[in-house]
Amino acid sequence: MEAELRGAASFTPECWQAARQRVVEAVSNLLTTQNEGHMVILLDDNMYYRSMRKQWFFFSRDRNCAFRQLFLQAPQKVCLERNAQRDGSQQVPEFSILHMAETFEWPQTGGNSWEAKAAVSTLLDSSSTDTCSQVDMFVASWLHPESVGFWAPLPTEETAEQDHTEVHSDAHACDVALRRVVSRALASIPRNQGAAKQNLAKQWGSRKALIAKQLAAKVKADDIPPSAVADLINDLEAAFLDSCVADVQHLADR
């Protein structure tokens, strides 16, 4: 959807955020047209930061819907091997897998976290099972007598959220997050492509600086609270990672 909105233009945070908002609107429209019976809406995304998933938890709670999130666990080595076995056009650069393995925030299963609510989070070992078996395991987990029921809506009481203390400036925190992506992405480029590596380094450096500058301006203009800024930085990092992946894939296709 982001690529459809962007067209031939280069990546921008605004376009990426507009694409995510369009997904929200599409899901809202689907719920509006559902008059009777049950409907499953599947959002297939990495959502490797908790804040990316939190949006959909509260979206579902506010609309009296059920919300279930499924995590497929596999060792990093297995993920890299599976990626290598894909057709060329379906492969992603290894640095994106390594980055997500390093930064992925697994669901909190204890305390007052929204992810610790009954039946919200399901973790499956997918290291040695195929897709059909994973679906069977997920369905089977809802057949136990003690299960709360797949269609049970979320409780409406307030959920305690951990406060995010602002340690550095927003622009600095954003720059650190994006710099980590750049470092890993540049390390994935072969040495014999030195000229291309230098061009990408300059391109990503300029893009990174622009995103950090735009973030600081938006936070100031909209008076965004620190906890929401942290979520916004997570979203911008994910968008920036996607753009770097696209650049590396384009380089490989030359």
CSV table of C-alpha atoms in Angstrom, one decimal:
chain,number,residue,atom,x,y,z
A,1,MET,CA,0.0,0.0,0.0
A,2,GLU,CA,2.9,2.4,0.8
A,3,ALA,CA,4.4,1.7,-2.6
A,4,GLU,CA,1.1,2.3,-4.3
A,5,LEU,CA,0.7,5.7,-2.6
A,6,ARG,CA,4.4,6.7,-3.3
A,7,GLY,CA,4.5,5.6,-6.9
A,8,ALA,CA,7.8,6.5,-8.5
A,9,ALA,CA,8.7,9.0,-5.8
A,10,SER,CA,11.3,8.3,-3.1
A,11,PHE,CA,10.4,7.2,0.4
A,12,THR,CA,9.0,9.8,2.8
A,13,PRO,CA,7.7,9.3,6.4
A,14,GLU,CA,4.5,11.1,5.6
A,15,CYS,CA,3.7,8.6,2.8
A,16,TRP,CA,4.5,5.6,5.0
A,17,GLN,CA,2.3,7.0,7.8
A,18,ALA,CA,-0.5,7.7,5.3
A,19,ALA,CA,-0.4,4.1,4.2
A,20,ARG,CA,-0.7,2.8,7.7
A,21,GLN,CA,-3.6,5.1,8.3
A,22,ARG,CA,-5.3,3.7,5.2
A,23,VAL,CA,-5.0,0.2,6.6
A,24,VAL,CA,-6.8,1.5,9.8
A,25,GLU,CA,-9.5,3.0,7.7
A,26,ALA,CA,-9.9,-0.2,5.6
A,27,VAL,CA,-10.3,-2.3,8.8
A,28,SER,CA,-12.8,0.2,10.2
A,29,ASN,CA,-14.8,-0.1,7.0
A,30,LEU,CA,-14.8,-3.9,7.1
A,31,LEU,CA,-16.2,-3.8,10.6
A,32,THR,CA,-18.9,-1.3,9.6
A,33,THR,CA,-20.2,-3.6,6.9
A,34,GLN,CA,-20.3,-6.7,9.1
A,35,ASN,CA,-23.9,-6.9,10.2
A,36,GLU,CA,-24.1,-10.4,11.6
A,37,GLY,CA,-22.0,-13.5,12.3
A,38,HIS,CA,-18.3,-13.4,12.8
A,39,MET,CA,-15.4,-12.2,10.7
A,40,VAL,CA,-11.7,-12.7,11.1
A,41,ILE,CA,-9.5,-9.8,9.9
A,42,LEU,CA,-5.9,-10.9,9.5
A,43,LEU,CA,-3.1,-8.3,9.7
A,44,ASP,CA,0.1,-9.9,8.6
A,45,ASP,CA,3.0,-7.7,9.6
A,46,ASN,CA,6.3,-7.9,11.5
A,47,MET,CA,5.2,-5.4,14.2
A,48,TYR,CA,8.5,-6.1,16.0
A,49,TYR,CA,8.0,-3.2,18.5
A,50,ARG,CA,5.3,-3.5,21.1
A,51,SER,CA,3.9,0.0,20.3
A,52,MET,CA,3.1,-1.2,16.8
A,53,ARG,CA,0.8,-3.9,18.2
A,54,LYS,CA,-0.6,-1.8,21.0
A,55,GLN,CA,-2.5,0.4,18.5
A,56,TRP,CA,-4.5,-2.6,17.3
A,57,PHE,CA,-5.2,-3.8,20.8
A,58,PHE,CA,-6.9,-0.5,21.7
A,59,PHE,CA,-8.5,-0.3,18.3
A,60,SER,CA,-10.2,-3.6,19.0
A,61,ARG,CA,-11.1,-2.8,22.6
A,62,ASP,CA,-12.8,0.4,21.7
A,63,ARG,CA,-14.9,-1.4,19.1
A,64,ASN,CA,-15.8,-4.3,21.4
A,65,CYS,CA,-13.9,-6.8,19.2
A,66,ALA,CA,-11.8,-9.8,20.0
A,67,PHE,CA,-8.0,-9.3,19.5
A,68,ARG,CA,-5.6,-12.2,19.2
A,69,GLN,CA,-1.9,-11.9,18.2
A,70,LEU,CA,0.1,-14.8,17.1
A,71,PHE,CA,3.9,-15.0,17.3
A,72,LEU,CA,5.9,-17.6,15.3
A,73,GLN,CA,9.2,-18.4,17.0
A,74,ALA,CA,12.2,-19.8,15.2
A,75,PRO,CA,16.0,-19.5,15.8
A,76,GLN,CA,17.7,-16.8,13.8
A,77,LYS,CA,19.7,-19.4,11.9
A,78,VAL,CA,16.5,-21.1,10.7
A,79,CYS,CA,15.0,-17.8,9.6
A,80,LEU,CA,18.1,-17.0,7.6
A,81,GLU,CA,18.1,-20.5,6.0
A,82,ARG,CA,14.4,-20.2,5.0
A,83,ASN,CA,15.0,-16.8,3.5
A,84,ALA,CA,17.9,-18.2,1.4
A,85,GLN,CA,15.6,-20.9,0.1
A,86,ARG,CA,13.1,-18.4,-1.2
A,87,ASP,CA,12.9,-17.4,-4.9
A,88,GLY,CA,15.2,-14.4,-5.6
A,89,SER,CA,12.3,-11.9,-5.8
A,90,GLN,CA,10.9,-13.2,-2.4
A,91,GLN,CA,14.1,-12.9,-0.5
A,92,VAL,CA,14.9,-10.0,1.8
A,93,PRO,CA,18.4,-8.7,2.6
A,94,GLU,CA,19.8,-10.6,5.6
A,95,PHE,CA,20.5,-7.4,7.5
A,96,SER,CA,16.7,-6.8,7.9
A,97,ILE,CA,16.3,-10.2,9.6
A,98,LEU,CA,19.3,-9.6,11.8
A,99,HIS,CA,18.0,-6.2,12.8
A,100,MET,CA,14.6,-7.6,13.8
A,101,ALA,CA,16.1,-10.5,15.7
A,102,GLU,CA,18.1,-7.9,17.7
A,103,THR,CA,15.3,-5.4,18.4
A,104,PHE,CA,12.2,-7.6,18.5
A,105,GLU,CA,10.1,-7.0,21.6
A,106,TRP,CA,8.4,-10.2,22.5
A,107,PRO,CA,5.0,-10.0,24.4
A,108,GLN,CA,5.1,-9.5,28.1
A,109,THR,CA,3.3,-12.4,29.7
A,110,GLY,CA,3.2,-11.2,33.3
A,111,GLY,CA,2.1,-8.1,35.2
A,112,ASN,CA,-0.5,-5.6,34.1
A,113,SER,CA,0.7,-5.3,30.5
A,114,TRP,CA,-2.1,-5.3,27.9
A,115,GLU,CA,-0.2,-8.2,26.2
A,116,ALA,CA,-0.6,-10.3,29.4
A,117,LYS,CA,-4.4,-10.2,29.2
A,118,ALA,CA,-6.0,-13.6,28.9
A,119,ALA,CA,-5.8,-15.1,25.4
A,120,VAL,CA,-4.3,-12.0,23.8
A,121,SER,CA,-0.9,-13.4,23.0
A,122,THR,CA,-0.1,-16.9,21.6
A,123,LEU,CA,3.5,-18.1,20.9
A,124,LEU,CA,4.1,-21.0,18.6
A,125,ASP,CA,7.4,-22.8,17.9
A,126,SER,CA,7.6,-22.7,14.2
A,127,SER,CA,11.2,-23.9,13.9
A,128,SER,CA,10.3,-27.3,12.5
A,129,THR,CA,6.7,-27.0,11.3
A,130,ASP,CA,5.1,-25.9,8.1
A,131,THR,CA,2.4,-23.2,7.7
A,132,CYS,CA,-0.5,-25.7,7.8
A,133,SER,CA,0.8,-27.3,11.0
A,134,GLN,CA,1.1,-23.8,12.5
A,135,VAL,CA,-2.5,-23.0,11.7
A,136,ASP,CA,-3.6,-26.3,13.2
A,137,MET,CA,-1.7,-25.7,16.4
A,138,PHE,CA,-3.2,-22.2,16.7
A,139,VAL,CA,-6.8,-23.5,16.2
A,140,ALA,CA,-6.2,-26.4,18.6
A,141,SER,CA,-5.1,-23.9,21.3
A,142,TRP,CA,-8.7,-22.6,21.4
A,143,LEU,CA,-10.4,-26.0,21.7
A,144,HIS,CA,-9.5,-26.5,25.4
A,145,PRO,CA,-12.4,-26.3,27.8
A,146,GLU,CA,-10.6,-23.7,30.0
A,147,SER,CA,-10.2,-21.4,27.0
A,148,VAL,CA,-11.8,-18.0,27.3
A,149,GLY,CA,-13.2,-18.4,23.8
A,150,PHE,CA,-11.8,-17.1,20.6
A,151,TRP,CA,-14.6,-14.5,20.0
A,152,ALA,CA,-14.6,-13.1,23.5
A,153,PRO,CA,-14.2,-9.3,23.3
A,154,LEU,CA,-11.5,-7.5,25.2
A,155,PRO,CA,-12.3,-6.2,28.7
A,156,THR,CA,-13.0,-2.5,28.8
A,157,GLU,CA,-11.1,-1.6,31.9
A,158,GLU,CA,-8.1,0.6,31.6
A,159,THR,CA,-4.8,-1.1,31.1
A,160,ALA,CA,-1.7,0.1,32.9
A,161,GLU,CA,1.0,1.3,30.6
A,162,GLN,CA,4.6,1.6,31.4
A,163,ASP,CA,5.7,5.2,31.4
A,164,HIS,CA,8.5,6.1,28.9
A,165,THR,CA,10.9,8.5,30.4
A,166,GLU,CA,12.6,10.9,27.9
A,167,VAL,CA,16.3,10.5,28.4
A,168,HIS,CA,17.6,12.2,25.2
A,169,SER,CA,16.1,14.7,22.9
A,170,ASP,CA,13.6,13.2,20.4
A,171,ALA,CA,15.8,14.0,17.4
A,172,HIS,CA,18.7,12.3,19.1
A,173,ALA,CA,16.7,9.1,20.0
A,174,CYS,CA,15.4,8.9,16.5
A,175,ASP,CA,18.9,9.4,15.0
A,176,VAL,CA,20.3,6.6,17.2
A,177,ALA,CA,17.6,4.2,16.1
A,178,LEU,CA,18.0,5.0,12.4
A,179,ARG,CA,21.8,4.9,12.6
A,180,ARG,CA,21.6,1.4,13.9
A,181,VAL,CA,19.7,0.4,10.8
A,182,VAL,CA,22.2,2.1,8.5
A,183,SER,CA,25.1,0.4,10.2
A,184,ARG,CA,23.7,-3.0,9.7
A,185,ALA,CA,22.5,-2.3,6.2
A,186,LEU,CA,25.9,-1.0,5.0
A,187,ALA,CA,27.6,-4.0,6.6
A,188,SER,CA,25.6,-6.3,4.3
A,189,ILE,CA,26.8,-4.8,1.1
A,190,PRO,CA,29.7,-6.7,-0.6
A,191,ARG,CA,33.2,-5.0,-0.6
A,192,ASN,CA,33.3,-5.2,-4.4
A,193,GLN,CA,30.4,-2.7,-4.6
A,194,GLY,CA,32.3,0.1,-2.9
A,195,ALA,CA,31.0,2.8,-5.1
A,196,ALA,CA,27.4,1.7,-4.5
A,197,LYS,CA,28.0,1.4,-0.8
A,198,GLN,CA,29.3,5.0,-0.7
A,199,ASN,CA,26.2,6.3,-2.6
A,200,LEU,CA,23.8,4.4,-0.3
A,201,ALA,CA,25.7,5.7,2.8
A,202,LYS,CA,25.2,9.3,1.6
A,203,GLN,CA,21.6,8.7,0.6
A,204,TRP,CA,20.7,7.0,3.9
A,205,GLY,CA,22.5,9.6,5.9
A,206,SER,CA,20.6,12.4,4.2
A,207,ARG,CA,17.3,10.5,4.6
A,208,LYS,CA,18.1,9.8,8.3
A,209,ALA,CA,18.8,13.5,9.0
A,210,LEU,CA,15.7,14.6,7.3
A,211,ILE,CA,13.5,12.2,9.2
A,212,ALA,CA,15.0,13.2,12.6
A,213,LYS,CA,14.4,16.9,11.7
A,214,GLN,CA,10.8,16.3,10.6
A,215,LEU,CA,10.2,14.3,13.8
A,216,ALA,CA,11.5,17.2,16.0
A,217,ALA,CA,9.3,19.7,14.1
A,218,LYS,CA,6.2,17.5,14.4
A,219,VAL,CA,6.6,16.9,18.1
A,220,LYS,CA,7.0,20.6,18.7
A,221,ALA,CA,4.1,21.6,16.5
A,222,ASP,CA,1.6,19.0,17.8
A,223,ASP,CA,2.9,19.0,21.4
A,224,ILE,CA,3.2,15.2,21.4
A,225,PRO,CA,3.8,13.6,24.8
A,226,PRO,CA,7.0,11.6,25.4
A,227,SER,CA,5.3,8.2,25.5
A,228,ALA,CA,3.7,8.9,22.1
A,229,VAL,CA,7.0,10.1,20.7
A,230,ALA,CA,8.6,6.8,21.6
A,231,ASP,CA,5.9,5.0,19.6
A,232,LEU,CA,6.3,7.4,16.7
A,233,ILE,CA,10.1,6.8,16.6
A,234,ASN,CA,9.5,3.0,16.5
A,235,ASP,CA,7.2,3.5,13.5
A,236,LEU,CA,9.7,5.7,11.7
A,237,GLU,CA,12.5,3.2,12.3
A,238,ALA,CA,10.3,0.4,10.8
A,239,ALA,CA,9.6,2.6,7.8
A,240,PHE,CA,13.2,3.5,7.4
A,241,LEU,CA,14.2,-0.1,7.5
A,242,ASP,CA,11.7,-1.0,4.8
A,243,SER,CA,13.2,1.8,2.6
A,244,CYS,CA,16.7,0.5,3.1
A,245,VAL,CA,15.6,-3.0,2.3
A,246,ALA,CA,14.1,-1.8,-1.0
A,247,ASP,CA,17.3,0.1,-1.8
A,248,VAL,CA,19.4,-3.0,-1.3
A,249,GLN,CA,17.0,-5.2,-3.3
A,250,HIS,CA,17.2,-2.7,-6.1
A,251,LEU,CA,20.9,-2.8,-6.0
A,252,ALA,CA,20.9,-6.6,-6.2
A,253,ASP,CA,18.6,-6.5,-9.3
A,254,ARG,CA,21.0,-4.3,-11.3
